[in-house]
Amino acid sequence: MRLAQLLLEQSTSQRKRGPSDNPIEQEETVAMVETFYEVMRRQGITRRSFLKYCSLTAASLGLGPSFVPKIAHAMETKPRTPVLWLHGLECTCCSESFIRSGHPLAKDAVLSMISLDYDDTIMTAAGHQAEAILEEVMTKYKGNYILAVEGNPPLNQEGMSCIIGGRPFLDQLRHVAKDCKAIISWGSCASWGCVQAAKPNPTQATPVHKVIFDKPIIKVPGCPPIAEVMTGVITYMLTFDRLPELDRQGRPKMFYGQRIHDKCYRRPHFDAGQFAEAWDDEGSRKGYCLYKMGCKGPTTYNACSTVRWNGGVSFPIQSGHGCIGCSEDGFWDKGSFYDRVTDIHQFGVESNADEVGGAVVGVVGAAVAAHAAVSAIKQLKTKNQES
């Protein structure tokens, strides 16, 4: 409740002037928004603590010490960015995750780094008052606000499965997206469709990028995404005033550039051929790899095994359950969470040097035979051409 009250006070203080169509007045309005550093100083934060915060921010983003001055300069000079946070078909787990961020704290991200002017889940305003705030921010900060979307729009039955303010969510999404700077698709619902888009998908739930085509979209999938990943994406965008580097699916590489399997602490057991064969068997108690129990870590790209959850305390695999691949497209329709992804063959801990050497010799021999066959075919073709 205190957070909601602070958000209302912040929004009220930033709406001292009425909306204007004059570009000069719009620029002046943007300039009136306090910078991150000004807010921290007003709250009694020392310069030393501010620089320490910049260092922690750089570390959380995987950046070197040389980026600390750049982050500090950006936070000293750039006004906080207005953010409009919409909710479609979803369970609010992304918001629940976001407010539990520890680096940076969600309250610092919301009250200092960004200007969260609309979020119907946590804002105090409701009804016509809330919708008036939405329209006012869109007008005042045209082309300068970020649209955050949690959930997705249903297309079936003219969108009647999700009504916001008396109209389908799809209409609200398109209306707010038309003048935004960029869109952040929070969670697998907005990124891929998730559970509500699972077969047979009666509401025809559709991810954001399939209905909005003219805006840059950053996908932050997960069910929900990791809290620090969410605040890290916002921090990067506000600090460097650009989108983070994205992979071919539109996900930030800094958090989705590696498979969970690559940095999992159980990976040595996988390489050694040591697997849990049943829940709570001897292998499970020894912390063996959960691949045979259906773990999707080898095919899932996320930061779970490095950033982890609950302030870095743990993640599902560490808690004894295999990864279900919730950050991947269509994970709900890919069969049982407890079936193996595929048959992966490795030498295993029981293989001796002779077996490993024999396998290598066999591979090399097959390659030599294939090369010889290709050479013979080429020679025969040449002779035929000459004759």
Coordinates of C-alpha atoms in Angstrom, one line a residue:
M1 CA 0.0 0.0 0.0
R2 CA 2.9 2.4 0.8
L3 CA 4.4 1.7 -2.6
A4 CA 1.0 2.5 -4.3
Q5 CA 0.7 5.8 -2.3
L6 CA 4.2 6.8 -3.4
L7 CA 3.4 6.0 -7.0
L8 CA 0.3 8.2 -6.8
E9 CA 2.2 11.1 -5.2
Q10 CA 4.9 10.8 -7.9
S11 CA 2.4 10.8 -10.7
T12 CA 0.6 13.8 -9.2
S13 CA 3.8 15.8 -8.8
Q14 CA 4.8 15.2 -12.4
R15 CA 1.4 16.3 -13.8
K16 CA 1.5 19.9 -12.6
R17 CA 1.1 21.1 -16.2
G18 CA -1.7 20.1 -18.5
P19 CA -1.2 18.3 -21.8
S20 CA 0.1 20.3 -24.7
D21 CA 0.5 19.6 -28.4
N22 CA 3.4 22.1 -28.6
P23 CA 6.7 20.2 -29.1
I24 CA 8.6 22.8 -27.2
E25 CA 6.3 22.6 -24.3
Q26 CA 6.5 18.8 -24.4
E27 CA 10.3 19.0 -24.3
E28 CA 10.1 21.3 -21.3
T29 CA 7.7 18.9 -19.6
V30 CA 10.2 16.0 -20.1
A31 CA 13.0 18.2 -18.7
M32 CA 10.9 18.8 -15.6
V33 CA 11.1 15.1 -14.6
E34 CA 13.9 14.6 -12.0
T35 CA 16.9 12.6 -12.8
F36 CA 17.8 9.4 -10.9
Y37 CA 20.6 11.2 -9.1
E38 CA 18.4 14.1 -8.1
V39 CA 15.9 11.8 -6.5
M40 CA 18.6 9.9 -4.6
R41 CA 20.0 13.1 -3.3
R42 CA 16.6 14.3 -2.2
Q43 CA 16.2 11.0 -0.3
G44 CA 19.4 11.6 1.6
I45 CA 21.7 9.3 -0.4
T46 CA 25.4 10.3 -0.3
R47 CA 27.6 10.6 -3.3
R48 CA 29.7 7.6 -2.1
S49 CA 26.5 5.4 -1.9
F50 CA 25.4 6.6 -5.3
L51 CA 28.7 5.5 -6.9
K52 CA 28.6 2.2 -5.1
Y53 CA 25.1 1.7 -6.5
C54 CA 26.5 2.4 -10.0
S55 CA 29.2 -0.2 -9.4
L56 CA 26.7 -2.8 -8.4
T57 CA 24.6 -2.0 -11.4
A58 CA 27.5 -2.5 -13.7
A59 CA 28.3 -5.8 -12.1
S60 CA 24.7 -7.0 -12.3
L61 CA 24.7 -6.2 -16.0
G62 CA 28.0 -8.1 -16.6
L63 CA 29.8 -4.8 -17.4
G64 CA 33.4 -3.9 -16.5
P65 CA 34.6 -1.2 -14.1
S66 CA 35.1 1.2 -17.1
F67 CA 31.3 1.4 -17.4
V68 CA 30.7 2.8 -13.9
P69 CA 31.4 6.4 -14.9
K70 CA 29.1 6.1 -17.9
I71 CA 26.3 4.7 -15.7
A72 CA 26.9 7.5 -13.2
H73 CA 26.8 10.2 -15.9
A74 CA 23.6 8.8 -17.4
M75 CA 21.8 8.8 -14.0
E76 CA 23.0 12.3 -13.2
T77 CA 21.8 13.8 -16.5
K78 CA 19.0 11.8 -18.0
P79 CA 15.4 12.3 -16.8
R80 CA 13.5 9.3 -15.5
T81 CA 11.6 7.6 -18.3
P82 CA 7.8 7.3 -18.1
V83 CA 6.6 3.7 -18.2
L84 CA 3.1 2.5 -18.9
W85 CA 2.6 -1.1 -17.7
L86 CA -0.4 -2.9 -19.2
H87 CA -1.9 -6.3 -18.2
G88 CA -3.6 -8.7 -20.6
L89 CA -4.3 -12.4 -20.1
E90 CA -1.9 -13.4 -17.3
C91 CA -1.6 -14.4 -13.7
T92 CA 0.4 -11.4 -12.4
C93 CA 3.4 -13.6 -11.6
C94 CA 5.7 -11.2 -13.5
S95 CA 4.7 -8.3 -11.3
E96 CA 5.1 -10.6 -8.2
S97 CA 8.6 -11.4 -9.4
F98 CA 9.5 -7.8 -10.2
I99 CA 8.7 -6.4 -6.8
R100 CA 11.1 -8.9 -5.2
S101 CA 14.1 -7.7 -7.1
G102 CA 17.2 -7.2 -4.9
H103 CA 19.7 -5.7 -7.4
P104 CA 18.4 -3.1 -7.8
L105 CA 15.5 -3.1 -5.4
A106 CA 12.1 -2.7 -7.1
K107 CA 11.4 0.4 -5.1
D108 CA 14.5 2.0 -6.4
A109 CA 13.6 1.1 -10.0
V110 CA 10.0 2.3 -9.6
L111 CA 10.4 5.4 -7.5
S112 CA 13.8 6.6 -8.7
M113 CA 14.9 5.2 -12.1
I114 CA 11.6 5.2 -13.9
S115 CA 8.3 7.1 -13.7
L116 CA 5.7 4.3 -13.4
D117 CA 2.7 6.4 -14.3
Y118 CA 0.3 3.5 -15.0
D119 CA 0.0 0.0 -13.7
D120 CA -3.5 -1.0 -12.9
T121 CA -2.3 -3.8 -10.5
I122 CA -0.5 -1.6 -8.0
M123 CA -1.6 2.0 -8.6
T124 CA -4.0 3.7 -6.2
A125 CA -6.2 5.2 -9.0
A126 CA -8.9 3.2 -10.6
G127 CA -11.7 3.5 -13.1
H128 CA -12.0 6.8 -15.1
Q129 CA -9.2 8.4 -13.0
A130 CA -6.8 5.7 -14.0
E131 CA -7.7 5.8 -17.7
A132 CA -7.3 9.6 -17.6
I133 CA -3.8 9.2 -16.3
L134 CA -3.0 6.8 -19.2
E135 CA -4.2 9.3 -21.8
E136 CA -2.4 12.2 -20.2
V137 CA 1.0 10.5 -20.1
M138 CA 0.6 9.3 -23.7
T139 CA 0.0 12.9 -24.8
K140 CA 2.6 14.6 -22.6
Y141 CA 5.4 12.1 -23.4
K142 CA 4.5 11.2 -26.9
G143 CA 7.3 9.1 -28.4
N144 CA 9.3 9.1 -25.2
Y145 CA 7.6 6.5 -22.9
I146 CA 8.2 2.8 -22.6
L147 CA 5.3 0.4 -22.9
A148 CA 5.7 -2.7 -20.6
V149 CA 3.2 -5.5 -21.4
E150 CA 2.4 -8.4 -19.0
G151 CA 0.2 -11.0 -20.6
N152 CA -1.2 -11.1 -24.1
P153 CA -4.4 -10.2 -26.0
P154 CA -7.0 -12.9 -27.0
L155 CA -8.2 -12.5 -30.5
N156 CA -11.2 -14.9 -30.6
Q157 CA -14.8 -13.6 -30.1
E158 CA -13.5 -10.1 -30.9
G159 CA -11.3 -10.1 -27.8
M160 CA -14.1 -10.5 -25.3
S161 CA -12.0 -12.8 -23.1
C162 CA -10.1 -9.9 -21.7
I163 CA -11.9 -6.5 -21.3
I164 CA -10.1 -3.5 -19.9
G165 CA -12.0 -0.2 -19.3
G166 CA -15.0 -1.6 -21.3
R167 CA -13.1 -2.5 -24.4
P168 CA -10.9 -5.5 -25.5
F169 CA -7.4 -5.5 -24.3
L170 CA -6.2 -5.7 -27.9
D171 CA -7.6 -2.2 -28.6
Q172 CA -5.9 -0.8 -25.5
L173 CA -2.6 -2.4 -26.4
R174 CA -2.6 -1.0 -30.0
H175 CA -3.7 2.4 -28.7
V176 CA -0.9 2.7 -26.1
A177 CA 1.7 1.2 -28.4
K178 CA 1.3 3.6 -31.3
D179 CA 3.3 6.5 -29.6
C180 CA 5.7 4.5 -27.4
K181 CA 9.5 4.4 -27.8
A182 CA 9.8 0.7 -27.3
I183 CA 7.9 -2.3 -25.9
I184 CA 9.0 -4.8 -23.2
S185 CA 7.2 -8.1 -23.3
W186 CA 7.3 -9.3 -19.7
G187 CA 7.2 -13.1 -19.3
S188 CA 6.4 -16.0 -21.6
C189 CA 2.7 -14.9 -21.9
A190 CA 3.6 -11.6 -23.7
S191 CA 6.7 -13.2 -25.4
W192 CA 5.3 -16.5 -26.6
G193 CA 1.7 -16.9 -25.5
C194 CA 2.4 -19.4 -22.7
V195 CA -0.3 -21.4 -20.9
Q196 CA -3.3 -19.6 -22.2
A197 CA -2.0 -20.1 -25.8
A198 CA -1.5 -23.8 -25.2
K199 CA -3.4 -26.2 -27.5
P200 CA -6.3 -25.9 -28.4
N201 CA -6.1 -22.2 -27.4
P202 CA -9.8 -21.5 -27.3
T203 CA -9.4 -17.7 -26.8
Q204 CA -6.7 -17.5 -29.5
A205 CA -4.3 -15.8 -27.1
T206 CA -1.5 -14.2 -29.1
P207 CA 1.9 -12.9 -28.1
V208 CA 2.6 -9.1 -28.4
H209 CA 4.9 -9.3 -31.4
K210 CA 2.2 -10.9 -33.6
V211 CA -0.1 -7.9 -33.2
I212 CA 2.3 -5.0 -32.9
F213 CA 4.7 -4.8 -35.9
D214 CA 6.1 -1.2 -36.0
K215 CA 7.8 -0.9 -32.6
P216 CA 11.0 -2.4 -31.2
I217 CA 10.1 -5.2 -28.8
I218 CA 12.3 -6.7 -26.1
K219 CA 11.2 -10.1 -25.0
V220 CA 11.9 -11.1 -21.4
P221 CA 10.4 -14.6 -21.2
G222 CA 10.0 -16.9 -18.2
C223 CA 7.1 -17.9 -16.1
P224 CA 7.9 -15.6 -14.5
P225 CA 11.1 -14.0 -15.5
I226 CA 13.8 -13.6 -12.8
A227 CA 13.4 -10.4 -10.9
E228 CA 16.9 -9.1 -11.4
V229 CA 16.6 -9.9 -15.1
M230 CA 13.6 -7.6 -15.3
T231 CA 15.2 -4.7 -13.4
G232 CA 18.5 -5.3 -15.3
V233 CA 16.8 -4.8 -18.7
I234 CA 15.2 -1.6 -17.5
T235 CA 18.5 -0.4 -16.0
Y236 CA 20.3 -1.0 -19.2
M237 CA 17.7 0.8 -21.4
L238 CA 17.6 3.8 -19.1
T239 CA 21.4 4.0 -18.6
F240 CA 22.5 3.7 -22.3
D241 CA 19.3 5.0 -23.9
R242 CA 19.2 2.1 -26.3
L243 CA 17.9 -1.5 -26.5
P244 CA 20.2 -4.2 -25.2
E245 CA 21.8 -6.6 -27.8
L246 CA 19.1 -9.1 -28.7
D247 CA 19.3 -12.7 -30.0
R248 CA 17.5 -13.8 -33.1
Q249 CA 14.3 -14.3 -31.0
G250 CA 14.4 -10.8 -29.6
R251 CA 15.7 -11.7 -26.1
P252 CA 18.6 -9.8 -24.3
K253 CA 21.8 -11.7 -24.9
M254 CA 23.1 -10.6 -21.5
F255 CA 20.6 -12.8 -19.8
Y256 CA 19.5 -15.3 -22.5
G257 CA 22.8 -15.9 -24.3
Q258 CA 23.6 -19.2 -22.6
R259 CA 21.7 -22.4 -21.8
I260 CA 21.0 -23.2 -18.2
H261 CA 22.8 -26.4 -18.8
D262 CA 26.1 -24.6 -19.6
K263 CA 26.5 -23.1 -16.1
C264 CA 24.5 -25.6 -14.1
Y265 CA 26.4 -26.8 -11.0
R266 CA 25.2 -30.4 -11.9
R267 CA 26.9 -30.2 -15.3
P268 CA 30.0 -32.2 -14.2
H269 CA 27.7 -35.1 -13.3
F270 CA 26.2 -35.0 -16.7
D271 CA 29.6 -35.1 -18.4
A272 CA 30.5 -38.0 -16.1
G273 CA 27.4 -39.9 -16.9
Q274 CA 26.0 -39.7 -13.4
F275 CA 22.2 -39.3 -13.4
A276 CA 19.3 -39.5 -11.0
E277 CA 17.2 -42.4 -12.2
A278 CA 14.2 -41.8 -9.9
W279 CA 13.1 -39.1 -7.4
D280 CA 14.8 -39.4 -4.1
D281 CA 17.1 -42.3 -5.2
E282 CA 20.8 -42.4 -4.3
G283 CA 21.7 -40.3 -7.3
S284 CA 19.2 -37.6 -6.4
R285 CA 20.6 -37.5 -2.8
K286 CA 24.1 -37.1 -4.2
G287 CA 23.1 -34.2 -6.5
Y288 CA 23.5 -36.1 -9.8
C289 CA 22.2 -34.6 -13.1
L290 CA 18.4 -34.5 -13.5
Y291 CA 18.5 -35.0 -17.3
K292 CA 16.9 -38.4 -17.2
M293 CA 14.2 -37.0 -15.0
G294 CA 13.2 -34.7 -17.8
C295 CA 15.3 -31.6 -17.1
K296 CA 15.1 -29.2 -20.0
G297 CA 18.3 -27.3 -19.1
P298 CA 20.2 -28.5 -22.2
T299 CA 17.7 -26.7 -24.5
T300 CA 16.6 -23.7 -22.3
Y301 CA 18.2 -20.3 -22.6
N302 CA 18.0 -18.3 -19.4
A303 CA 20.1 -17.0 -16.4
C304 CA 18.6 -19.3 -13.8
S305 CA 21.9 -21.1 -13.1
T306 CA 23.9 -17.9 -12.7
V307 CA 21.5 -15.2 -11.4
R308 CA 19.2 -17.7 -9.6
W309 CA 16.1 -16.8 -7.7
N310 CA 15.1 -15.2 -4.4
G311 CA 18.1 -12.9 -4.2
G312 CA 20.4 -15.5 -5.6
V313 CA 19.5 -18.2 -3.1
S314 CA 18.5 -21.1 -5.4
F315 CA 16.8 -22.1 -8.6
P316 CA 14.5 -25.1 -9.5
I317 CA 17.4 -27.5 -10.4
Q318 CA 19.1 -26.7 -7.1
S319 CA 15.9 -27.4 -5.3
G320 CA 15.8 -30.9 -6.8
H321 CA 13.4 -30.4 -9.7
G322 CA 14.4 -30.4 -13.4
C323 CA 14.0 -27.3 -15.5
I324 CA 10.7 -27.2 -17.4
G325 CA 12.0 -24.8 -20.0
C326 CA 9.4 -22.1 -19.2
S327 CA 11.4 -19.3 -21.0
E328 CA 11.2 -21.2 -24.4
D329 CA 8.5 -20.8 -27.0
G330 CA 5.7 -23.3 -26.8
F331 CA 7.1 -25.1 -23.7
W332 CA 3.6 -26.0 -22.6
D333 CA 3.0 -28.1 -25.7
K334 CA 6.3 -30.0 -25.9
G335 CA 5.1 -33.0 -24.0
S336 CA 5.6 -34.1 -20.4
F337 CA 8.0 -32.1 -18.2
Y338 CA 9.4 -35.4 -17.1
D339 CA 10.4 -36.9 -20.5
R340 CA 13.9 -36.6 -21.8
V341 CA 14.5 -33.9 -24.4
T342 CA 16.4 -36.3 -26.6
D343 CA 18.9 -39.2 -26.4
I344 CA 22.3 -37.7 -25.7
H345 CA 25.2 -40.1 -25.6
Q346 CA 28.4 -39.3 -23.8
F347 CA 31.3 -41.4 -22.7
G348 CA 30.3 -41.4 -19.0
V349 CA 32.3 -42.1 -15.9
E350 CA 32.4 -45.9 -16.5
S351 CA 34.2 -45.7 -19.9
N352 CA 37.9 -46.4 -19.8
A353 CA 40.6 -45.1 -22.1
D354 CA 40.4 -48.0 -24.5
E355 CA 36.7 -47.5 -25.1
V356 CA 37.2 -43.7 -25.6
G357 CA 40.1 -44.3 -27.9
G358 CA 38.2 -47.0 -29.8
A359 CA 35.3 -44.6 -30.3
V360 CA 37.6 -41.9 -31.6
V361 CA 39.4 -44.3 -34.0
G362 CA 36.0 -45.4 -35.3
V363 CA 35.0 -41.8 -36.0
V364 CA 38.3 -41.1 -37.7
G365 CA 38.1 -44.3 -39.7
A366 CA 34.6 -43.5 -40.9
A367 CA 35.7 -40.0 -41.9
V368 CA 38.7 -41.5 -43.9
A369 CA 36.4 -43.9 -45.7
A370 CA 34.0 -41.2 -46.6
H371 CA 36.8 -39.0 -48.0
A372 CA 38.1 -41.9 -50.1
A373 CA 34.6 -42.6 -51.5
V374 CA 34.2 -38.9 -52.4
S375 CA 37.6 -38.8 -54.1
A376 CA 36.8 -42.0 -56.1
I377 CA 33.6 -40.5 -57.3
K378 CA 35.3 -37.3 -58.4
Q379 CA 38.0 -39.2 -60.3
L380 CA 35.4 -41.3 -62.1
K381 CA 33.4 -38.2 -63.0
T382 CA 36.6 -36.6 -64.4
K383 CA 37.4 -39.6 -66.6
N384 CA 33.9 -39.7 -68.0
Q385 CA 34.1 -36.0 -68.9
E386 CA 37.5 -36.5 -70.6
S387 CA 36.2 -39.5 -72.6

